[in-house]
Every structure is written in structure tokens, then in C-alpha cells.
Amino acid sequence: MGYPPSEWPEPIVPVQSLSNSGITEIPSKYIKPPIDRPSLDSFHNSETDLYIPVIDISPLINGSDRTDEAMHAISHACKEWGFFQVVNHGVAPDLVQKLRAAWREFFYSPMEAKKAYANDPKTYEGYGSRVGVDKEAILDWGDYFFLYLLPESTKNLNKWPELPPNLREITEEYGEKVMKLSKMLIKAISTSLGLDENYMLRAFGGDNIAGTLRVNYYPKCPQPELTLGLSPHSDPGLITVLLADEHVKEGCQVKKGDLWVDIKPKTGAFIVLTNAIYKSVEHRVLANAESERFSFAFFCNPKGDMAIGSAPELVSPLSKPLYEPITFNEYRLYVRNKGPLGKSQVESLKAA
Ligand code: OGA
Ligand code: NI
């Protein structure tokens, strides 16, 4: 049998169906061991709220004289947190609202319509409810739709929902706009490291940098204290631009030292998670008894078959590479087995 397999180890039960069935106890497959359970009172972290970076990036878009200030804020946030929020990012609020509405309609459509797009472990493209193929894995309380947006050659519209009628068009437009934003952020990050502004873009594939989208749907959960919407992980690509739910602010948490800190996204902001560059921030999503939640994670990934290693310009006898070079396609396979597992897959690739 090849790896990854082309079938899931057991029939997929969408979390949405479980949630809608009115159960008051979650199936044992979703119950995390006590040590991995969230402590739901970590919600009260108003002190750290003050420091969670929110960056106005309009100077980068307009090329104004406040560019240095924005660049400095990005560089500081990357070193200190591994993530930041951006406002005045230039992606139209109207487009964002249409995207949310289209995908809400898709997830609310009849189960048979959604199952027509069911994904498999080989490609992950389509409608799914688990990531890992290990039969023993404990599952997360969430469903998703995963698709390839960019470059054009990877896009297969037939695998995207046909309904609602504007979903494909809106999603394509959103992908283009967010890729443009991502490239601008990658340039800023490159400059902040003392590299040429195009260095990172070139090193990760130039026009072949990939854009993929994971639309997350976290239905209401009767026992949120026993499980997670999405287990701890760090995203594998370059950066992730996350659009969180417009109403339900709590849910996504990032790890800061030993603590899980809530990100309460500002209205209209995107959350930018840095991955390969700077800190690759570990994050997770809580389940919620009162409210369902939608989010859109746009992953900006290196071209799949390019070896990714440390920039020679940044390596010195005092600052040795931490990891051996690896291609993105190889790296991704690590996550296919057990699903999200904190940073253990990164740890296992450390240079000797
Ligand atoms: C992801 C992710 C966070 C969220 O999809 O990789 O981390 O808030 N999502 O849904
Ligand atoms: Ni993530």
C-alpha cells in the first residue's frame, strides 16, 4: 500500500452531523487525554490583550513615510510572538463578507451535496473532518473544506463547490487579493531580516509560491472542556493569513511560553501567523458550547519541490542552521500520519 493511503481508516462522520443530532455527550473518539484538554478559564487574559500586536500596514501599501514604523512593528512582532494582526490591509470588507456568506451557505447545504466533495488523504482537497490517517488518532471537533488556489496550474474548479453560484468567483478573487497581501508581508519580513526585499519570495518559488485555503467550520460542542476544535500545531508553510469569525471572537489561541493566549481579533483585521520564518507559532482552537464558528486560513506555501534550507546570508559559525534542507512536499507528509501534533514533526527534523 502506498503512503499516504487513498482511503481514510474508517468512515468519516462530519462533526456537523454529530452536533446537529442533539447529543449531550461527545463520542469517546473526540475526548482528549486530560493533559491535552483546554482550561477554559484561560479566556481571562486581559493583561496580555494589551500587548497582542495590531499593525496598521497602510504605509506599506501607500509607500508613505511611515513605512519604517510598520516594518519595525512587524519585525518586533515576529520575534516576540510569531504572529500579529494587520488592519488597513487593503482587502475590501465587502469581498470578505461575501466570502463568509458563500461558505456559510455551503456548510448549511444538505449533507449529500457536501459529501459529493469528500476529500481523501492523498490530496486533502475537498470536504473533510480529519487530517491524520492513523486510526488511533483522537479527532478534533471541526469540519473543513480545503482547496488549492494558486498558482493557476494547481487550481481545479471542479473540486470546488458549485453552489452557492458565486462561491467559486468570490473565492478566486479573495485568493488573489490575499496572495497580493501575503507577498507584501513576505517582502517586509525579508527586509526586516536584512535581506533584499525579494529574497524570500525568490527562495520560496517566486511566481510559483502556492496559495491554499482551508475553510474551517466548528459546530457547537456539548462538552468543549473535553476536546478541541483544532489540536495544537504550527502551519507548515511560509505565512498564514487567517480570517477569524466576525461574531465569535474567542476560540483561536497561540502559545506564548507555557501559556495559551486568546487572540481576540479586531473587527476587520487579519491574523498573520509566521511559519518557516522567525518563530513558527504554535496555535490551537477551542470548542464552544454556545456558538458555532467559521474561519478561513489562507496558507502561503513554498513551491512544493524546491529544497528549503537556511539562507546562507543568515548563517554564521554562531548562528548555525537548525534544520536540514527539505522540500515542502516531503515536509507535508509528516503531518499526514497522526494529524496535528504540536511541534513534534518539526522537532524530529532538527539538524544533528
Ligand atoms: C488552521 C488554523 C485557526 C482557526 O486552519 O490551520 O489554525 O481559528 N485555524 O480556525
Ligand atoms: Ni493553523
Short mmCIF file of C-alpha atoms and ligand atoms in Angstrom, two decimals:
data_model
loop_
_atom_site.label_atom_id
_atom_site.label_comp_id
_atom_site.label_asym_id
_atom_site.label_seq_id
_atom_site.Cartn_x
_atom_site.Cartn_y
_atom_site.Cartn_z
CA MET A 1 0.00 0.00 0.00
CA GLY A 2 1.32 3.43 -0.92
CA TYR A 3 1.64 6.26 1.54
CA PRO A 4 -0.43 8.22 2.17
CA PRO A 5 -3.30 5.79 1.52
CA SER A 6 -6.16 6.85 -0.75
CA GLU A 7 -8.82 5.97 1.82
CA TRP A 8 -9.50 7.09 5.38
CA PRO A 9 -9.09 4.32 8.02
CA GLU A 10 -12.79 4.43 8.93
CA PRO A 11 -15.94 6.10 7.59
CA ILE A 12 -15.97 9.88 8.05
CA VAL A 13 -18.65 11.26 10.35
CA PRO A 14 -18.96 15.03 9.88
CA VAL A 15 -18.82 16.87 13.21
CA GLN A 16 -21.76 18.94 11.97
CA SER A 17 -23.94 15.79 11.91
CA LEU A 18 -22.89 14.89 15.46
CA SER A 19 -23.60 18.40 16.66
CA ASN A 20 -26.99 18.57 14.93
CA SER A 21 -28.03 15.17 16.30
CA GLY A 22 -28.50 16.80 19.71
CA ILE A 23 -26.14 14.52 21.65
CA THR A 24 -25.25 15.79 25.11
CA GLU A 25 -22.03 13.79 25.39
CA ILE A 26 -19.34 13.68 22.74
CA PRO A 27 -18.17 10.29 21.39
CA SER A 28 -15.01 8.93 23.03
CA LYS A 29 -13.05 9.40 19.77
CA TYR A 30 -13.11 13.15 20.46
CA ILE A 31 -12.14 13.08 24.13
CA LYS A 32 -8.55 14.28 24.64
CA PRO A 33 -6.35 12.87 27.39
CA PRO A 34 -6.59 15.12 30.47
CA ILE A 35 -3.21 16.76 29.81
CA ASP A 36 -4.32 17.97 26.37
CA ARG A 37 -7.69 19.33 27.49
CA PRO A 38 -8.10 23.07 27.38
CA SER A 39 -8.53 25.02 30.51
CA LEU A 40 -11.49 27.16 29.58
CA ASP A 41 -10.72 29.86 32.09
CA SER A 42 -7.67 30.90 30.04
CA PHE A 43 -10.20 33.23 28.44
CA HIS A 44 -9.43 35.89 31.01
CA ASN A 45 -6.11 37.08 29.76
CA SER A 46 -6.98 40.75 29.53
CA GLU A 47 -3.46 41.70 30.54
CA THR A 48 -1.83 40.07 27.53
CA ASP A 49 -4.58 41.54 25.32
CA LEU A 50 -2.80 44.83 25.72
CA TYR A 51 0.32 43.53 24.07
CA ILE A 52 -1.04 41.43 21.24
CA PRO A 53 0.33 43.28 18.23
CA VAL A 54 -2.05 45.08 15.87
CA ILE A 55 -0.22 46.67 12.95
CA ASP A 56 -1.54 49.34 10.60
CA ILE A 57 0.05 48.39 7.28
CA SER A 58 -1.39 51.22 5.18
CA PRO A 59 2.11 52.79 4.93
CA LEU A 60 3.36 49.64 3.17
CA ILE A 61 0.52 49.85 0.68
CA ASN A 62 0.82 53.56 0.03
CA GLY A 63 4.60 53.73 0.32
CA SER A 64 4.26 56.60 2.80
CA ASP A 65 6.97 57.90 5.13
CA ARG A 66 5.64 55.77 7.98
CA THR A 67 6.91 52.62 6.28
CA ASP A 68 9.77 52.23 8.75
CA GLU A 69 7.40 52.24 11.68
CA ALA A 70 5.27 49.44 10.19
CA MET A 71 8.38 47.43 9.28
CA HIS A 72 9.75 47.76 12.76
CA ALA A 73 6.43 46.65 14.26
CA ILE A 74 6.34 43.58 12.01
CA SER A 75 9.90 42.60 12.84
CA HIS A 76 9.27 43.02 16.56
CA ALA A 77 6.01 41.03 16.46
CA CYS A 78 7.67 38.19 14.53
CA LYS A 79 10.46 37.87 17.07
CA GLU A 80 8.33 38.28 20.15
CA TRP A 81 5.14 36.46 19.18
CA GLY A 82 5.37 34.78 15.77
CA PHE A 83 2.08 36.37 14.84
CA PHE A 84 0.38 39.74 14.51
CA GLN A 85 -2.88 41.27 13.34
CA VAL A 86 -2.99 43.60 10.38
CA VAL A 87 -5.51 46.40 9.84
CA ASN A 88 -5.87 48.75 6.86
CA HIS A 89 -4.70 45.83 4.73
CA GLY A 90 -6.49 46.81 1.55
CA VAL A 91 -8.74 43.72 1.19
CA ALA A 92 -12.27 45.11 0.72
CA PRO A 93 -14.71 44.40 3.61
CA ASP A 94 -17.42 43.70 1.05
CA LEU A 95 -15.39 40.88 -0.50
CA VAL A 96 -14.72 39.42 2.94
CA GLN A 97 -18.43 39.47 3.79
CA LYS A 98 -19.35 37.78 0.50
CA LEU A 99 -16.76 35.09 1.14
CA ARG A 100 -18.19 34.40 4.59
CA ALA A 101 -21.76 34.32 3.31
CA ALA A 102 -20.96 31.98 0.41
CA TRP A 103 -19.17 29.43 2.56
CA ARG A 104 -21.76 29.59 5.34
CA GLU A 105 -24.34 28.71 2.72
CA PHE A 106 -22.20 25.80 1.54
CA PHE A 107 -21.80 24.37 5.05
CA TYR A 108 -25.55 24.79 5.65
CA SER A 109 -26.46 22.91 2.46
CA PRO A 110 -27.68 19.27 2.64
CA MET A 111 -25.10 16.68 3.69
CA GLU A 112 -25.35 14.78 0.35
CA ALA A 113 -24.38 17.95 -1.52
CA LYS A 114 -21.30 18.36 0.67
CA LYS A 115 -20.32 14.69 0.59
CA ALA A 116 -20.06 14.93 -3.20
CA TYR A 117 -16.82 16.82 -2.47
CA ALA A 118 -15.48 14.46 0.22
CA ASN A 119 -11.67 14.55 0.34
CA ASP A 120 -9.14 11.74 0.63
CA PRO A 121 -5.77 11.54 2.44
CA LYS A 122 -3.77 11.77 -0.78
CA THR A 123 -4.79 15.28 -1.76
CA TYR A 124 -6.87 16.62 1.10
CA GLU A 125 -8.69 18.73 -1.42
CA GLY A 126 -12.40 18.94 -0.64
CA TYR A 127 -14.78 18.50 2.29
CA GLY A 128 -13.28 16.75 5.30
CA SER A 129 -13.34 16.16 9.04
CA ARG A 130 -9.90 14.79 9.91
CA VAL A 131 -6.29 15.30 8.89
CA GLY A 132 -4.35 12.30 10.18
CA VAL A 133 -4.81 8.81 8.74
CA ASP A 134 -3.84 7.00 11.94
CA LYS A 135 -6.87 5.02 13.09
CA GLU A 136 -5.99 5.53 16.75
CA ALA A 137 -5.86 9.32 16.48
CA ILE A 138 -8.21 11.31 18.67
CA LEU A 139 -10.28 13.55 16.45
CA ASP A 140 -10.90 17.29 16.55
CA TRP A 141 -14.31 18.96 16.80
CA GLY A 142 -14.40 20.60 13.38
CA ASP A 143 -15.14 20.15 9.67
CA TYR A 144 -13.32 21.90 6.85
CA PHE A 145 -13.06 22.44 3.12
CA PHE A 146 -9.56 22.54 1.69
CA LEU A 147 -8.68 23.82 -1.77
CA TYR A 148 -5.76 24.81 -3.98
CA LEU A 149 -5.98 28.39 -5.24
CA LEU A 150 -2.64 29.40 -6.72
CA PRO A 151 -0.69 29.09 -8.93
CA GLU A 152 -3.33 28.63 -11.66
CA SER A 153 -1.86 25.24 -12.63
CA THR A 154 -2.85 23.74 -9.26
CA LYS A 155 -6.41 25.03 -9.29
CA ASN A 156 -9.21 22.60 -10.17
CA LEU A 157 -12.54 24.40 -10.07
CA ASN A 158 -14.41 21.11 -10.48
CA LYS A 159 -13.35 20.22 -6.96
CA TRP A 160 -14.78 23.45 -5.57
CA PRO A 161 -18.45 23.65 -4.54
CA GLU A 162 -20.74 24.52 -7.44
CA LEU A 163 -23.25 26.13 -5.09
CA PRO A 164 -23.94 28.80 -3.99
CA PRO A 165 -23.45 30.18 -7.53
CA ASN A 166 -20.98 32.93 -6.64
CA LEU A 167 -18.77 30.82 -4.35
CA ARG A 168 -16.09 30.00 -6.94
CA GLU A 169 -15.76 33.52 -8.26
CA ILE A 170 -15.66 35.11 -4.81
CA THR A 171 -13.14 32.58 -3.53
CA GLU A 172 -10.85 33.14 -6.54
CA GLU A 173 -10.98 36.88 -6.06
CA TYR A 174 -10.30 36.54 -2.35
CA GLY A 175 -7.31 34.28 -3.12
CA GLU A 176 -5.80 36.82 -5.49
CA LYS A 177 -6.20 39.68 -3.05
CA VAL A 178 -4.82 37.77 -0.10
CA MET A 179 -1.87 36.44 -2.12
CA LYS A 180 -1.02 40.02 -3.02
CA LEU A 181 -1.18 40.97 0.64
CA SER A 182 0.92 37.93 1.60
CA LYS A 183 3.63 38.83 -0.89
CA MET A 184 3.77 42.33 0.51
CA LEU A 185 4.15 40.94 4.03
CA ILE A 186 6.83 38.47 2.92
CA LYS A 187 8.77 41.35 1.36
CA ALA A 188 8.53 43.30 4.60
CA ILE A 189 9.70 40.26 6.57
CA SER A 190 12.58 39.73 4.15
CA THR A 191 13.70 43.35 4.51
CA SER A 192 13.37 43.19 8.29
CA LEU A 193 15.86 40.30 8.32
CA GLY A 194 18.37 42.45 6.44
CA LEU A 195 17.82 40.60 3.17
CA ASP A 196 16.89 42.02 -0.21
CA GLU A 197 13.10 42.60 -0.27
CA ASN A 198 12.61 39.93 -2.96
CA TYR A 199 14.95 37.39 -1.37
CA MET A 200 12.30 35.30 0.41
CA LEU A 201 9.85 35.41 -2.47
CA ARG A 202 12.56 34.15 -4.82
CA ALA A 203 13.79 31.48 -2.43
CA PHE A 204 10.29 30.07 -2.00
CA GLY A 205 9.36 29.89 -5.66
CA GLY A 206 8.63 33.41 -6.97
CA ASP A 207 5.50 33.28 -9.11
CA ASN A 208 5.11 29.63 -8.15
CA ILE A 209 4.56 30.34 -4.46
CA ALA A 210 1.43 28.39 -3.65
CA GLY A 211 -1.79 29.63 -2.08
CA THR A 212 -4.22 27.18 -0.47
CA LEU A 213 -7.32 27.79 1.58
CA ARG A 214 -8.80 25.88 4.49
CA VAL A 215 -12.31 26.96 5.42
CA ASN A 216 -12.96 25.79 8.97
CA TYR A 217 -16.38 25.15 10.43
CA TYR A 218 -16.53 24.45 14.18
CA PRO A 219 -20.09 23.38 15.11
CA LYS A 220 -21.38 23.78 18.67
CA CYS A 221 -19.94 21.22 21.05
CA PRO A 222 -21.82 19.90 24.10
CA GLN A 223 -18.59 19.25 26.07
CA PRO A 224 -15.98 21.81 24.99
CA GLU A 225 -13.90 21.17 28.11
CA LEU A 226 -13.04 17.65 26.91
CA THR A 227 -11.91 18.32 23.35
CA LEU A 228 -10.51 20.90 20.92
CA GLY A 229 -11.79 22.42 17.68
CA LEU A 230 -8.29 22.04 16.26
CA SER A 231 -5.33 20.46 18.09
CA PRO A 232 -2.07 22.36 18.66
CA HIS A 233 0.03 22.72 15.52
CA SER A 234 2.17 25.15 13.63
CA ASP A 235 1.24 25.65 9.97
CA PRO A 236 3.79 24.18 7.60
CA GLY A 237 4.18 26.97 5.01
CA LEU A 238 5.62 30.47 4.90
CA ILE A 239 2.89 32.57 6.41
CA THR A 240 -0.81 32.05 7.10
CA VAL A 241 -3.36 34.84 6.75
CA LEU A 242 -6.29 33.93 8.98
CA LEU A 243 -9.72 35.48 8.77
CA ALA A 244 -11.50 34.70 12.02
CA ASP A 245 -15.23 34.64 12.70
CA GLU A 246 -16.93 38.02 12.60
CA HIS A 247 -19.08 37.37 15.70
CA VAL A 248 -17.32 34.76 17.82
CA LYS A 249 -14.08 36.42 18.82
CA GLU A 250 -12.72 33.80 21.14
CA GLY A 251 -11.54 30.39 20.01
CA CYS A 252 -8.11 30.65 18.44
CA GLN A 253 -5.19 30.63 20.88
CA VAL A 254 -1.45 30.99 20.39
CA LYS A 255 1.22 29.57 22.66
CA LYS A 256 3.36 32.13 24.43
CA GLY A 257 5.94 30.49 26.64
CA ASP A 258 3.95 27.89 28.59
CA LEU A 259 0.64 29.70 28.27
CA TRP A 260 -2.16 29.54 25.76
CA VAL A 261 -3.22 33.10 25.00
CA ASP A 262 -6.51 34.01 23.31
CA ILE A 263 -6.27 36.02 20.15
CA LYS A 264 -9.31 38.25 20.14
CA PRO A 265 -9.17 39.51 16.58
CA LYS A 266 -10.06 43.12 15.95
CA THR A 267 -13.03 43.59 13.65
CA GLY A 268 -11.81 43.80 10.06
CA ALA A 269 -8.31 42.54 10.89
CA PHE A 270 -6.45 39.53 9.53
CA ILE A 271 -4.31 37.44 11.81
CA VAL A 272 -0.91 36.75 10.24
CA LEU A 273 0.94 33.69 11.55
CA THR A 274 4.57 33.38 10.58
CA ASN A 275 5.73 29.86 10.00
CA ALA A 276 9.01 28.99 8.31
CA ILE A 277 10.47 32.42 9.03
CA TYR A 278 11.10 33.72 12.54
CA LYS A 279 9.05 31.88 15.20
CA SER A 280 6.62 29.32 13.80
CA VAL A 281 3.92 29.97 16.30
CA GLU A 282 2.02 27.05 17.78
CA HIS A 283 -1.73 27.56 17.89
CA ARG A 284 -4.97 25.69 18.54
CA VAL A 285 -8.73 26.24 18.52
CA LEU A 286 -11.13 25.67 21.42
CA ALA A 287 -14.54 24.09 21.01
CA ASN A 288 -17.55 26.14 22.12
CA ALA A 289 -20.90 25.09 23.61
CA GLU A 290 -22.85 28.27 22.81
CA SER A 291 -21.72 29.31 19.36
CA GLU A 292 -20.52 27.75 16.15
CA ARG A 293 -17.58 29.43 14.45
CA PHE A 294 -16.20 29.85 10.93
CA SER A 295 -12.65 30.78 9.96
CA PHE A 296 -10.64 31.00 6.73
CA ALA A 297 -6.95 30.09 6.79
CA PHE A 298 -5.03 31.14 3.66
CA PHE A 299 -1.70 29.31 3.57
CA CYS A 300 1.13 30.75 1.57
CA ASN A 301 3.44 27.82 0.84
CA PRO A 302 6.78 27.34 -0.92
CA LYS A 303 6.74 25.75 -4.36
CA GLY A 304 6.43 22.05 -3.49
CA ASP A 305 9.61 20.58 -4.97
CA MET A 306 12.18 23.22 -4.07
CA ALA A 307 14.64 22.36 -1.31
CA ILE A 308 14.12 24.78 1.55
CA GLY A 309 17.08 25.44 3.81
CA SER A 310 18.65 28.30 5.73
CA ALA A 311 19.60 31.47 3.85
CA PRO A 312 23.42 31.42 3.60
CA GLU A 313 23.35 35.18 4.34
CA LEU A 314 21.85 34.43 7.75
CA VAL A 315 24.14 31.56 8.67
CA SER A 316 27.40 32.03 10.58
CA PRO A 317 29.51 29.94 12.95
CA LEU A 318 27.47 31.47 15.76
CA SER A 319 24.15 31.00 14.03
CA LYS A 320 24.11 27.53 12.52
CA PRO A 321 21.18 26.11 10.52
CA LEU A 322 18.67 24.46 12.87
CA TYR A 323 17.28 22.08 10.25
CA GLU A 324 18.48 20.11 7.24
CA PRO A 325 17.10 21.31 3.89
CA ILE A 326 13.83 19.65 2.90
CA THR A 327 11.17 20.21 0.25
CA PHE A 328 7.68 21.32 1.21
CA ASN A 329 6.17 18.18 -0.34
CA GLU A 330 8.34 15.98 1.89
CA TYR A 331 7.64 18.06 4.94
CA ARG A 332 3.89 17.87 4.46
CA LEU A 333 3.91 14.09 4.60
CA TYR A 334 4.90 14.26 8.25
CA VAL A 335 1.54 15.72 9.17
CA ARG A 336 -0.43 13.13 7.23
CA ASN A 337 0.03 10.35 9.69
CA LYS A 338 -1.09 11.46 13.12
CA GLY A 339 -2.63 14.82 12.29
CA PRO A 340 -1.82 17.96 14.28
CA LEU A 341 0.70 17.08 16.99
CA GLY A 342 2.16 20.29 18.29
CA LYS A 343 5.65 20.82 17.02
CA SER A 344 6.84 17.22 17.23
CA GLN A 345 7.17 16.92 13.45
CA VAL A 346 9.45 19.96 13.36
CA GLU A 347 11.49 18.64 16.27
CA SER A 348 12.10 15.35 14.50
CA LEU A 349 13.79 17.20 11.62
CA LYS A 350 16.36 19.08 13.71
CA ALA A 351 19.87 19.17 12.30
CA ALA A 352 22.37 16.95 14.11
C1 OGA B 1 -5.71 26.40 10.64
C2 OGA B 1 -5.93 27.18 11.88
C3 OGA B 1 -7.33 28.63 13.22
C4 OGA B 1 -8.77 28.99 13.39
O1 OGA B 1 -6.68 26.21 9.89
O2 OGA B 1 -4.54 25.98 10.41
O3 OGA B 1 -5.03 27.26 12.66
O4 OGA B 1 -9.03 29.96 14.09
N1 OGA B 1 -7.12 27.77 12.09
O5 OGA B 1 -9.62 28.30 12.83
NI NI B 2 -3.15 26.68 11.77
#
